[in-house]
Coordinates of N, CA, C and O and ligand atoms in Angstrom, one line a residue:
X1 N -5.5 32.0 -4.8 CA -5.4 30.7 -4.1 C -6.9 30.2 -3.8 O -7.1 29.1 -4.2
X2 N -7.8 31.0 -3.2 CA -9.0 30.7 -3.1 C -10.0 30.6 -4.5 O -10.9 29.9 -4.6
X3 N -9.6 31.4 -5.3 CA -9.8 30.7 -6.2 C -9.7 29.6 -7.1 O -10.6 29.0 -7.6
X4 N -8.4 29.2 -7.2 CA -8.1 27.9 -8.0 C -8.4 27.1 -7.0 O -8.1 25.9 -7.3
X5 N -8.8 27.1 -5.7 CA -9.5 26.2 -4.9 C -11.4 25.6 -5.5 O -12.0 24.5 -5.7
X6 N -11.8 26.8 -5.5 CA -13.4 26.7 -5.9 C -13.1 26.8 -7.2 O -14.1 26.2 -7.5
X7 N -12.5 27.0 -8.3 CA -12.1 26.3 -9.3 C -11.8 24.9 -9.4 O -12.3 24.2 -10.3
X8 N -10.9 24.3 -8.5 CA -11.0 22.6 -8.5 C -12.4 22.0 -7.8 O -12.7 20.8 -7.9
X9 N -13.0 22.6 -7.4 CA -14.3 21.9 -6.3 C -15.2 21.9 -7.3 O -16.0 20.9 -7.3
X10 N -15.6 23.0 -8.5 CA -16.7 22.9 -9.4 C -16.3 21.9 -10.9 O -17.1 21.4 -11.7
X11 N -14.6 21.9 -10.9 CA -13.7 21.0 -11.8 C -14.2 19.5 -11.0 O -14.8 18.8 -11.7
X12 N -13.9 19.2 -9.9 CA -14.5 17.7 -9.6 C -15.5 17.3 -10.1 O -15.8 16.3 -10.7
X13 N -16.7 18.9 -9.3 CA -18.1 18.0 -9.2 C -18.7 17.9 -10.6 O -19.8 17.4 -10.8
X14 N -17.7 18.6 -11.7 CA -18.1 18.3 -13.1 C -18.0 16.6 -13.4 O -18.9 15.8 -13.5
X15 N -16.4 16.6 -13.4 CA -16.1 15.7 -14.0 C -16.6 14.0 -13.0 O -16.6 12.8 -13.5
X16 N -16.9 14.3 -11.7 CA -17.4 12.9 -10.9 C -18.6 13.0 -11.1 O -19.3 12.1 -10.6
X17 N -19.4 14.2 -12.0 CA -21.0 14.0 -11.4 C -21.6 12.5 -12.3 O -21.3 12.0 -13.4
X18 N -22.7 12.2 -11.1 CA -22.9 10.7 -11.8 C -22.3 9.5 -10.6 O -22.9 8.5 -10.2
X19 N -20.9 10.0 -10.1 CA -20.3 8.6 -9.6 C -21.1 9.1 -8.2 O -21.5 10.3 -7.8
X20 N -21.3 7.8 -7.6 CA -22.1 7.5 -6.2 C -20.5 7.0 -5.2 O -19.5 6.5 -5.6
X21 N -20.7 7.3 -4.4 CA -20.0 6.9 -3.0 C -21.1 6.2 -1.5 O -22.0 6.7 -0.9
X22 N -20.4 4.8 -1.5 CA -20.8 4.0 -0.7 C -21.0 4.2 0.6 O -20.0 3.8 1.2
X23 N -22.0 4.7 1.5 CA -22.2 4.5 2.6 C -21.9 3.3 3.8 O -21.4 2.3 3.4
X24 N -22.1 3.5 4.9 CA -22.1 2.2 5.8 C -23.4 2.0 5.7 O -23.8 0.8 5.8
X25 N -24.3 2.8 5.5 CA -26.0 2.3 5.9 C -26.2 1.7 4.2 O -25.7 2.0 3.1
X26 N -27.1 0.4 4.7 CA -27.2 -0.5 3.6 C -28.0 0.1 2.3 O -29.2 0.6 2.4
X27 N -27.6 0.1 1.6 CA -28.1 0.7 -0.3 C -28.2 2.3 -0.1 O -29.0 3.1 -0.6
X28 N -27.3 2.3 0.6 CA -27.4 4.0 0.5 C -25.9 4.9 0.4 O -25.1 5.3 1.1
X29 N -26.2 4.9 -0.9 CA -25.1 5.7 -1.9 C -25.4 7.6 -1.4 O -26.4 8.1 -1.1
X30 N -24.0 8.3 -1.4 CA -24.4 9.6 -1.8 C -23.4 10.0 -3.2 O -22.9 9.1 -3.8
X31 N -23.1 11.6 -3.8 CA -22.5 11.8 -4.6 C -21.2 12.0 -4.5 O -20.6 12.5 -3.5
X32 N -20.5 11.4 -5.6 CA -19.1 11.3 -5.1 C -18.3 12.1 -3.9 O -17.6 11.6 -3.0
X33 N -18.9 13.8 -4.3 CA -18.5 14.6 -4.3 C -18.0 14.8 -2.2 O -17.1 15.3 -1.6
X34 N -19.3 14.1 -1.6 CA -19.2 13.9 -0.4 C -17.9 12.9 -0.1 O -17.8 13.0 1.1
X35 N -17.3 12.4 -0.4 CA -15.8 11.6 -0.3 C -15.2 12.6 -0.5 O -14.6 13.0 0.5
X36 N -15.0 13.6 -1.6 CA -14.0 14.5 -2.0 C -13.9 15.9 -0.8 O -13.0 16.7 -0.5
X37 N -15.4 15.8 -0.1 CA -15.2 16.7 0.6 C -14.8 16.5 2.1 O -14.5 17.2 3.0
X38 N -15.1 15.1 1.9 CA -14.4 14.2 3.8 C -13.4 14.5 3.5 O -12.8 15.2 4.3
X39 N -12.9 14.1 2.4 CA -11.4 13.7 2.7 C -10.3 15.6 2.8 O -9.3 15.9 3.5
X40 N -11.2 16.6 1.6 CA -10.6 17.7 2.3 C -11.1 18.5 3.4 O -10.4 19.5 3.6
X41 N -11.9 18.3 3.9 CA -12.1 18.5 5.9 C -10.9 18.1 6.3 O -10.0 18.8 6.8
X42 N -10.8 16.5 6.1 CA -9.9 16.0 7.4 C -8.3 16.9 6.9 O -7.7 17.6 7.8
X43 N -7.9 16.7 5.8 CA -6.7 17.4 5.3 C -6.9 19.4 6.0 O -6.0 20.1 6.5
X44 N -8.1 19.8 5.9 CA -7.8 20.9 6.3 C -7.4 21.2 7.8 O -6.8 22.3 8.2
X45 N -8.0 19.8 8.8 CA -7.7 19.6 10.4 C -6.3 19.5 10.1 O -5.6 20.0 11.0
X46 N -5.8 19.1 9.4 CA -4.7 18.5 9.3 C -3.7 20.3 9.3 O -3.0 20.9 10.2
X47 N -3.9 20.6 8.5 CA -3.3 22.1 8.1 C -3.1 23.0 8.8 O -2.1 23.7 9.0
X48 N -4.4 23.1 9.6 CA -4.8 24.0 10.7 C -4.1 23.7 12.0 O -3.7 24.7 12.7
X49 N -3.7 22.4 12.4 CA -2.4 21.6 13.3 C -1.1 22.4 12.9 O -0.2 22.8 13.6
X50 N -1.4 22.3 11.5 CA 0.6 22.5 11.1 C 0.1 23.1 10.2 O -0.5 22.7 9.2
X51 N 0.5 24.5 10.8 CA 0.7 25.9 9.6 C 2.0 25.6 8.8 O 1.8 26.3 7.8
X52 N 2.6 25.3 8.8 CA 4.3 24.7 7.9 C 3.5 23.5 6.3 O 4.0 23.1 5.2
X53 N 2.4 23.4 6.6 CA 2.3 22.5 5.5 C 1.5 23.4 4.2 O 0.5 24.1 4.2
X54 N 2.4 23.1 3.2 CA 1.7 24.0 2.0 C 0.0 23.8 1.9 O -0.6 22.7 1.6
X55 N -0.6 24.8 2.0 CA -2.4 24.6 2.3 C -2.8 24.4 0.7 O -3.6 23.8 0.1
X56 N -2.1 24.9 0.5 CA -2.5 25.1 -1.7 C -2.8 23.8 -2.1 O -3.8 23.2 -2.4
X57 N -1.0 23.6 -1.8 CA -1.2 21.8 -2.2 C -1.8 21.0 -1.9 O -2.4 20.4 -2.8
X58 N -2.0 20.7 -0.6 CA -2.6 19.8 -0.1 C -4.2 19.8 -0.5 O -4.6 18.8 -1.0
X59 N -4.9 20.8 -0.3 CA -5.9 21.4 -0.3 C -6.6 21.1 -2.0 O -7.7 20.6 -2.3
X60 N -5.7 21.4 -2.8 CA -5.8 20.9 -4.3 C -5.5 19.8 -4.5 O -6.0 19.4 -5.6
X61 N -4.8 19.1 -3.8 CA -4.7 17.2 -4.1 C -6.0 16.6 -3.3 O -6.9 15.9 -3.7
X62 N -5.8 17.3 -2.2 CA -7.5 16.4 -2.0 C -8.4 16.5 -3.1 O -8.8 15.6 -3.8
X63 N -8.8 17.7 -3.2 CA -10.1 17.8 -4.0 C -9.5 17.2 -5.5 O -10.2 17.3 -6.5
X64 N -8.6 16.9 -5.5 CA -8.6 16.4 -6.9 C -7.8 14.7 -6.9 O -7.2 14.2 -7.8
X65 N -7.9 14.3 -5.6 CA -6.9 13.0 -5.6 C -7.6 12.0 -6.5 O -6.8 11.4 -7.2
X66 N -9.0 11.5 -6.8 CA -9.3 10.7 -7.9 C -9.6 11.1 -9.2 O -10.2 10.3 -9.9
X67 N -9.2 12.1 -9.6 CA -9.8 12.8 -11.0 C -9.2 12.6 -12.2 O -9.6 13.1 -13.3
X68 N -8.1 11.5 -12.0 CA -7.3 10.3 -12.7 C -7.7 9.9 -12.7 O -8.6 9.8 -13.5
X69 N -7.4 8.7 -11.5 CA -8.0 7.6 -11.6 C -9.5 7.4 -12.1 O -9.8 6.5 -12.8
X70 N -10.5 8.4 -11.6 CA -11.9 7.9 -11.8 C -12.8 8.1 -12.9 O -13.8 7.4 -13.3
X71 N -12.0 9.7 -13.4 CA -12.8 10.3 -14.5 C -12.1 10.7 -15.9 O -10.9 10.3 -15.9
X72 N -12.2 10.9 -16.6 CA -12.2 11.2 -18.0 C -11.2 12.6 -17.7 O -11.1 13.4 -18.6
X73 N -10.6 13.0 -16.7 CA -9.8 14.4 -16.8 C -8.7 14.2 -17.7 O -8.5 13.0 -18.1
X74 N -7.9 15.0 -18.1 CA -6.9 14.8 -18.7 C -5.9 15.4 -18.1 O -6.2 16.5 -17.6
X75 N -4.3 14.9 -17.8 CA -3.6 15.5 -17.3 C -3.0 16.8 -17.6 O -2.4 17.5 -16.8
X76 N -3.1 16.8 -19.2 CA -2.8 18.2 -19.4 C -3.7 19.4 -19.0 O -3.2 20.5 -19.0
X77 N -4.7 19.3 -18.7 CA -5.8 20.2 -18.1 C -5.5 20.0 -16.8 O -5.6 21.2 -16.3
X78 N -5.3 19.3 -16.1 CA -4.8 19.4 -14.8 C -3.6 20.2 -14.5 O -3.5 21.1 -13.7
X79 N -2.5 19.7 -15.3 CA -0.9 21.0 -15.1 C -1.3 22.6 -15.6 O -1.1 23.6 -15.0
X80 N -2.1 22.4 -17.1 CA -2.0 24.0 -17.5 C -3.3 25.0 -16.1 O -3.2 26.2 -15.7
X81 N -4.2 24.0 -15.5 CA -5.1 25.3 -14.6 C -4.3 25.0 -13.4 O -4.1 26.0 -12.8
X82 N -3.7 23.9 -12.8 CA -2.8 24.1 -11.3 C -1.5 24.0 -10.9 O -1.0 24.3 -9.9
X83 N -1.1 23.6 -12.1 CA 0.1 23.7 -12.4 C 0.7 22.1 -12.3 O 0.0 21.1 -12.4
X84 N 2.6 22.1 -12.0 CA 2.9 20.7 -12.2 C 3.3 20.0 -10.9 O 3.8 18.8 -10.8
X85 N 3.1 21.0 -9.8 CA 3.1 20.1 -8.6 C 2.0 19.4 -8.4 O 2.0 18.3 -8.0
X86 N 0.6 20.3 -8.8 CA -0.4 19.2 -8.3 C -0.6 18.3 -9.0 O -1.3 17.4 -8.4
X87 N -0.1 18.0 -10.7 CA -0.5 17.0 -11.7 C 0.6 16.0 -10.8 O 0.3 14.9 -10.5
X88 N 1.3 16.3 -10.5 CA 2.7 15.2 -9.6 C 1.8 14.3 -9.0 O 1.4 13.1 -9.2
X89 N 1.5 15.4 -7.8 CA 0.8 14.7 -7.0 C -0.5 14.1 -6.9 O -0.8 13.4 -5.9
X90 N -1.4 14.4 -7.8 CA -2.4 13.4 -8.3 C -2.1 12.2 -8.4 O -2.3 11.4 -7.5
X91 N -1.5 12.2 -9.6 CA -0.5 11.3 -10.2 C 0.0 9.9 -9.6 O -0.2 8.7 -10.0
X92 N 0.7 10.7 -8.3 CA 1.1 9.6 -7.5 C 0.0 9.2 -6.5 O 0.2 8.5 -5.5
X93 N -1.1 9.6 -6.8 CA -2.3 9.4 -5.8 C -2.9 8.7 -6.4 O -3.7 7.9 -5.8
X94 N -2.8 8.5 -8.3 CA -3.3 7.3 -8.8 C -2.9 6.2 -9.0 O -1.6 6.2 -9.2
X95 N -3.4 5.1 -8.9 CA -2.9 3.6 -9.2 C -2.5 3.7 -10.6 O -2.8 4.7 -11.3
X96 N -1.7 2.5 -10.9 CA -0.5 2.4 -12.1 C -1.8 0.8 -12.6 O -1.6 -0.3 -12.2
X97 N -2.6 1.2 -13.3 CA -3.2 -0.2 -13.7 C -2.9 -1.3 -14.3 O -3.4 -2.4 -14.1
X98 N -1.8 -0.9 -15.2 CA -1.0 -2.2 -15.5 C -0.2 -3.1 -14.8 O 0.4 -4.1 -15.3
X99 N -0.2 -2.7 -13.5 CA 0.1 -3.6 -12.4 C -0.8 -4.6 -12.1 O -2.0 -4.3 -12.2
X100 N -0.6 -5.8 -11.7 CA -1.5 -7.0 -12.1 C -2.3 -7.2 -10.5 O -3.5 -7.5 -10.5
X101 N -1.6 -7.1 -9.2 CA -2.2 -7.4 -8.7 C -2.3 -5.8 -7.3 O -1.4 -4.9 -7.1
X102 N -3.7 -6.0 -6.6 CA -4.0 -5.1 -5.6 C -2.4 -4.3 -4.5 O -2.1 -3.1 -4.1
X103 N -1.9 -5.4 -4.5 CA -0.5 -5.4 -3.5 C 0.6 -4.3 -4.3 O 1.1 -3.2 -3.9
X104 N 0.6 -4.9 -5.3 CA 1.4 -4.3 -6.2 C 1.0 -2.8 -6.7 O 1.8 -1.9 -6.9
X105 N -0.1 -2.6 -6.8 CA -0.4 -1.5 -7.1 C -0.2 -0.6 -5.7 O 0.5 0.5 -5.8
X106 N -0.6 -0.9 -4.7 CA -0.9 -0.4 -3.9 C 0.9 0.2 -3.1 O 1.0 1.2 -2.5
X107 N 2.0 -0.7 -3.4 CA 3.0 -0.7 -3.3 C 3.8 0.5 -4.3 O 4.4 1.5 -3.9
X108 N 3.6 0.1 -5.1 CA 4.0 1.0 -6.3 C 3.2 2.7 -5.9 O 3.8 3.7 -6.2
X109 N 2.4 2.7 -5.6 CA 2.0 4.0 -5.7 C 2.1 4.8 -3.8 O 2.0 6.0 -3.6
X110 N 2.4 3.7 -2.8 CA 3.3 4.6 -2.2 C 4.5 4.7 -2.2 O 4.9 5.4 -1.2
X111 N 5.5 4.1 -3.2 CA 6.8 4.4 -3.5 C 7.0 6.0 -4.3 O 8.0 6.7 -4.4
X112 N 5.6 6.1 -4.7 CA 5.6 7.4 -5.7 C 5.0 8.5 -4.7 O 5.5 9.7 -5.0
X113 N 4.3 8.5 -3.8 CA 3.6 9.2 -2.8 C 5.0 9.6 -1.7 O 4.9 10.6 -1.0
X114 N 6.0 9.0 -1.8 CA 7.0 9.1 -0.7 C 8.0 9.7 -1.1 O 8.8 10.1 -0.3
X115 N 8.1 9.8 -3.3 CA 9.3 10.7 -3.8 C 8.6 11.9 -3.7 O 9.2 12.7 -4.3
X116 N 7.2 12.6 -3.1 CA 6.4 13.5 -3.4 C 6.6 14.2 -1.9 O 6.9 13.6 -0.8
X117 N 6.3 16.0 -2.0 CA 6.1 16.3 -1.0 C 5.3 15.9 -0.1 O 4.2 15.6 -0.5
X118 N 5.7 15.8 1.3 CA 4.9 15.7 2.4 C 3.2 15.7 2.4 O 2.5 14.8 2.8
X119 N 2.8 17.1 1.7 CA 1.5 17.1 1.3 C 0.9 16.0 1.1 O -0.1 15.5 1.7
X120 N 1.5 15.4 -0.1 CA 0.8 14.1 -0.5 C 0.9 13.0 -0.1 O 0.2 12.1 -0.6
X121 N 1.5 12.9 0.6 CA 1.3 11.3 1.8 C 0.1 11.7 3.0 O -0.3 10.7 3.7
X122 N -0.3 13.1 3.2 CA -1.4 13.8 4.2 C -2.2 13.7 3.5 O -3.1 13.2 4.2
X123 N -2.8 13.9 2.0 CA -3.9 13.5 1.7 C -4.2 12.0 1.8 O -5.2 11.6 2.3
X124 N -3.1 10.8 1.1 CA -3.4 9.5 1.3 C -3.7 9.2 2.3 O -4.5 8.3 2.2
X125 N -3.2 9.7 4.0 CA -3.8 9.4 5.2 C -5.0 9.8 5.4 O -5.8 9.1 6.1
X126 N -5.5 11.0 4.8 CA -6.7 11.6 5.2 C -8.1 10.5 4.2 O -9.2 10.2 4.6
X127 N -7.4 10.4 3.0 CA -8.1 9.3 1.9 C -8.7 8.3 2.9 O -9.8 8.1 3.4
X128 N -7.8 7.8 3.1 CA -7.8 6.0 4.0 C -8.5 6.2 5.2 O -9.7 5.7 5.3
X129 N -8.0 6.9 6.0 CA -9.1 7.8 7.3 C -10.4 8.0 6.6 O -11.3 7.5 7.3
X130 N -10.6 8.3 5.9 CA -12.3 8.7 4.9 C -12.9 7.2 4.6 O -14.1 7.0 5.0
X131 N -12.1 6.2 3.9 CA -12.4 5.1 3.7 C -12.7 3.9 4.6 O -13.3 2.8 4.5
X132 N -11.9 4.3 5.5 CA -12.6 3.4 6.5 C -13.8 3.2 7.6 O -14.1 2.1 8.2
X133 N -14.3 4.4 7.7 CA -15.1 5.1 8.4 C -16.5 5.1 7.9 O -17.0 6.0 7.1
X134 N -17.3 3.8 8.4 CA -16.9 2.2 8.8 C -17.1 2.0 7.3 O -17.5 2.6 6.4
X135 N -16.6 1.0 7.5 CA -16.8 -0.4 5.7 C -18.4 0.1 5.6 O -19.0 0.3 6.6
X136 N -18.8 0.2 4.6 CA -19.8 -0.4 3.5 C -20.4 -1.6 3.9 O -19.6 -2.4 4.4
X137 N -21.7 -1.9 4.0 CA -22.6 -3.2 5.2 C -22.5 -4.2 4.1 O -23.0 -5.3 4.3
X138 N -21.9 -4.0 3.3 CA -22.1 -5.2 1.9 C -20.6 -5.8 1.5 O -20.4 -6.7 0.8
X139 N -19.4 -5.2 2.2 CA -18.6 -6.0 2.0 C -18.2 -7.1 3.1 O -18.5 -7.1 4.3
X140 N -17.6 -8.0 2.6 CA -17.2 -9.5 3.1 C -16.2 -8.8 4.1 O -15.6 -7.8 4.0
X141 N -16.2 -9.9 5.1 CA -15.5 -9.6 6.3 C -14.0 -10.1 5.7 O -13.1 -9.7 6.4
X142 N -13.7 -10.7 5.0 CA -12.7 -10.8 4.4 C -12.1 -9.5 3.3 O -10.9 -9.5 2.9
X143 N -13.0 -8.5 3.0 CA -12.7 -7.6 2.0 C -12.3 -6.4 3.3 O -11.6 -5.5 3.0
X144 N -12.8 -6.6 4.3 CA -12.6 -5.6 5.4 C -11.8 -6.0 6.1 O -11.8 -5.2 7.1
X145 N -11.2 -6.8 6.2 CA -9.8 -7.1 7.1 C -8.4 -7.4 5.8 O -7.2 -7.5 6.0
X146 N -8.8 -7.4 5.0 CA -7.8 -7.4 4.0 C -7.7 -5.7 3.4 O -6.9 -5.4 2.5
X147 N -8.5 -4.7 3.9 CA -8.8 -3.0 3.6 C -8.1 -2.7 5.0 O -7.5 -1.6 5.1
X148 N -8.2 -3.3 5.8 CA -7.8 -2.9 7.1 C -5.9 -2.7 7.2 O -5.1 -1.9 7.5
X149 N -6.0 -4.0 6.8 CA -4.5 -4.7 6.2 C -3.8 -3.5 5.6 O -3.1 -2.6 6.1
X150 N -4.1 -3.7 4.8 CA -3.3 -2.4 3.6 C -3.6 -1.0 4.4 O -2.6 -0.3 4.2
X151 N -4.9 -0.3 5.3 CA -4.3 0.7 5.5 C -3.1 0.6 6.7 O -2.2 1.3 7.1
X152 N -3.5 -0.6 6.9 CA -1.9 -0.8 8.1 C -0.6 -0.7 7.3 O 0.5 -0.4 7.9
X153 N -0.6 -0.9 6.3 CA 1.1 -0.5 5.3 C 0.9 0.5 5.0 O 1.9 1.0 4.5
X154 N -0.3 1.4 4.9 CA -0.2 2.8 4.5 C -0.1 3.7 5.8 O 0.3 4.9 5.7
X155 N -0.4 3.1 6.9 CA 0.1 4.1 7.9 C 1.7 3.7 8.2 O 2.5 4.6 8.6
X156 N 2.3 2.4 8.1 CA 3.6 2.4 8.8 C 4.9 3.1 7.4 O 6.2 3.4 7.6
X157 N 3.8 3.4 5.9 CA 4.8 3.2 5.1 C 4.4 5.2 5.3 O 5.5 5.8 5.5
X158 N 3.5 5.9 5.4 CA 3.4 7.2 5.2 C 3.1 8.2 6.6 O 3.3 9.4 6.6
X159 N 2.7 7.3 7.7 CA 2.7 8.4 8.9 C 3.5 8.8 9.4 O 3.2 9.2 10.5
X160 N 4.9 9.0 9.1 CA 5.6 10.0 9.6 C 5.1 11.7 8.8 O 5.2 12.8 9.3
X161 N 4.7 11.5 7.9 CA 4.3 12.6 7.4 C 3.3 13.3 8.1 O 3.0 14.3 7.5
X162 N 2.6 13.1 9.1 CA 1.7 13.8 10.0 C 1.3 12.8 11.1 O 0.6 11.7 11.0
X163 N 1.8 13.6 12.2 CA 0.9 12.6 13.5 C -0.1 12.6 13.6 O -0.9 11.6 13.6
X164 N -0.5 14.0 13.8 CA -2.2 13.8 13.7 C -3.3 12.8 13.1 O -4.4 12.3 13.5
X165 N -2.7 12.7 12.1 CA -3.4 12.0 10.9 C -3.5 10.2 11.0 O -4.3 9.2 10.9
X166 N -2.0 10.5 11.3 CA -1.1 9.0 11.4 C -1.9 8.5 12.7 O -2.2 7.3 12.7
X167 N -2.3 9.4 14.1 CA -2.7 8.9 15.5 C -4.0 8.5 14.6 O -4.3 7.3 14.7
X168 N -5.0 9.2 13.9 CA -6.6 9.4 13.4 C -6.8 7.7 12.8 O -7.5 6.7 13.0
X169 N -5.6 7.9 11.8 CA -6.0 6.7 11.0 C -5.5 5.2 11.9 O -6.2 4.2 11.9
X170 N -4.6 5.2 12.4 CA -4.2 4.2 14.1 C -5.6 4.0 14.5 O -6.0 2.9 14.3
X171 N -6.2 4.8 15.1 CA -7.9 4.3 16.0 C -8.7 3.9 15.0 O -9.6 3.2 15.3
X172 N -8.5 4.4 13.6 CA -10.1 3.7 12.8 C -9.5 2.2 12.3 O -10.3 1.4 11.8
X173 N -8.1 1.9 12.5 CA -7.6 0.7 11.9 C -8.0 -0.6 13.4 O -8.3 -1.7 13.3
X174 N -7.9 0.4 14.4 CA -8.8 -0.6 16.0 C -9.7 -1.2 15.9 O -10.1 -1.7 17.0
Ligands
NI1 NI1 -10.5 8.8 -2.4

């Protein structure tokens, strides 16, 4: 287990190296890899609350919840080293891009996050919790009340799946 863990963490920082992650402090970018590892901290607080929650899963969807969507991975490389729960749940952690608009996408893919174990509606809270904390000094006050927005349908459509998380992301949405 601990291995196909630090197996996924040097599989990320392969396949994200290069992508930058937006700070709140102005022009100051870090490597992706700092997003991949907020977001599995907060999922690990999350675990450490509730021993009932599979640590594997969760723990491997974080570290790998954009590796669809962002990079060149392939999904069969994803099922044959972790198998087909976590390609599931990637999966449903990625956007469907032939969906035309933000709403829709964003709709669509917690309809798929919610046929998925529990796990993966704890990483999307933990994602959104990560992303908000605070906006980027460069987006429009309209881009951050419309981010705000939507995590308000991602906590009313997925926080039963963890209070903790569901109370965390409630105060950063304040
Ligand atoms: Ni993310």
């Amino acid at each position: 287990m601990t291995d196909k863990i630090q197996q996924a963490w040097f599989l990320a920082a392969k396949y994200h190296a290069g992508q930058r992650y937006a700070t709140p402090e102005a022009g100051v970018s870090v490597p992706y890899l700092a997003h991949l590892g907020a977001v599995t901290l907060e999922v690990q607080e999350a675990i450490r609350r509730k021993p009932d929650l599979d640590s594997s899963l969760a723990t491997l969807c974080a570290i790998l919840h954009d590796s669809l969507e962002d990079t060149d991975l392939s999904p069969a490389v994803l099922e044959n080293t972790f198998g087909k729960a976590v390609l599931d749940g990637v999966r449903a952690l990625t956007k469907n891009e032939s969906l035309t608009t933000k709403r829709e996408r964003m709709k669509d893919s917690l309809r798929r996050i919610k046929a998925q174990p529990r796990e993966i509606a704890v990483v999307k809270l933990a994602d959104r919790i990560c992303n908000l904390a605070p906006p980027p000094s460069h987006w429009s006050q309209d881009k951050v009340s419309a981010y705000r927005k939507e995590a308000q349908l991602i906590l009313s459509e997925l926080g039963s799946a963890d209070d903790y998380l569901a109370n965390r992301l409630g105060e950063k949405i304040m």
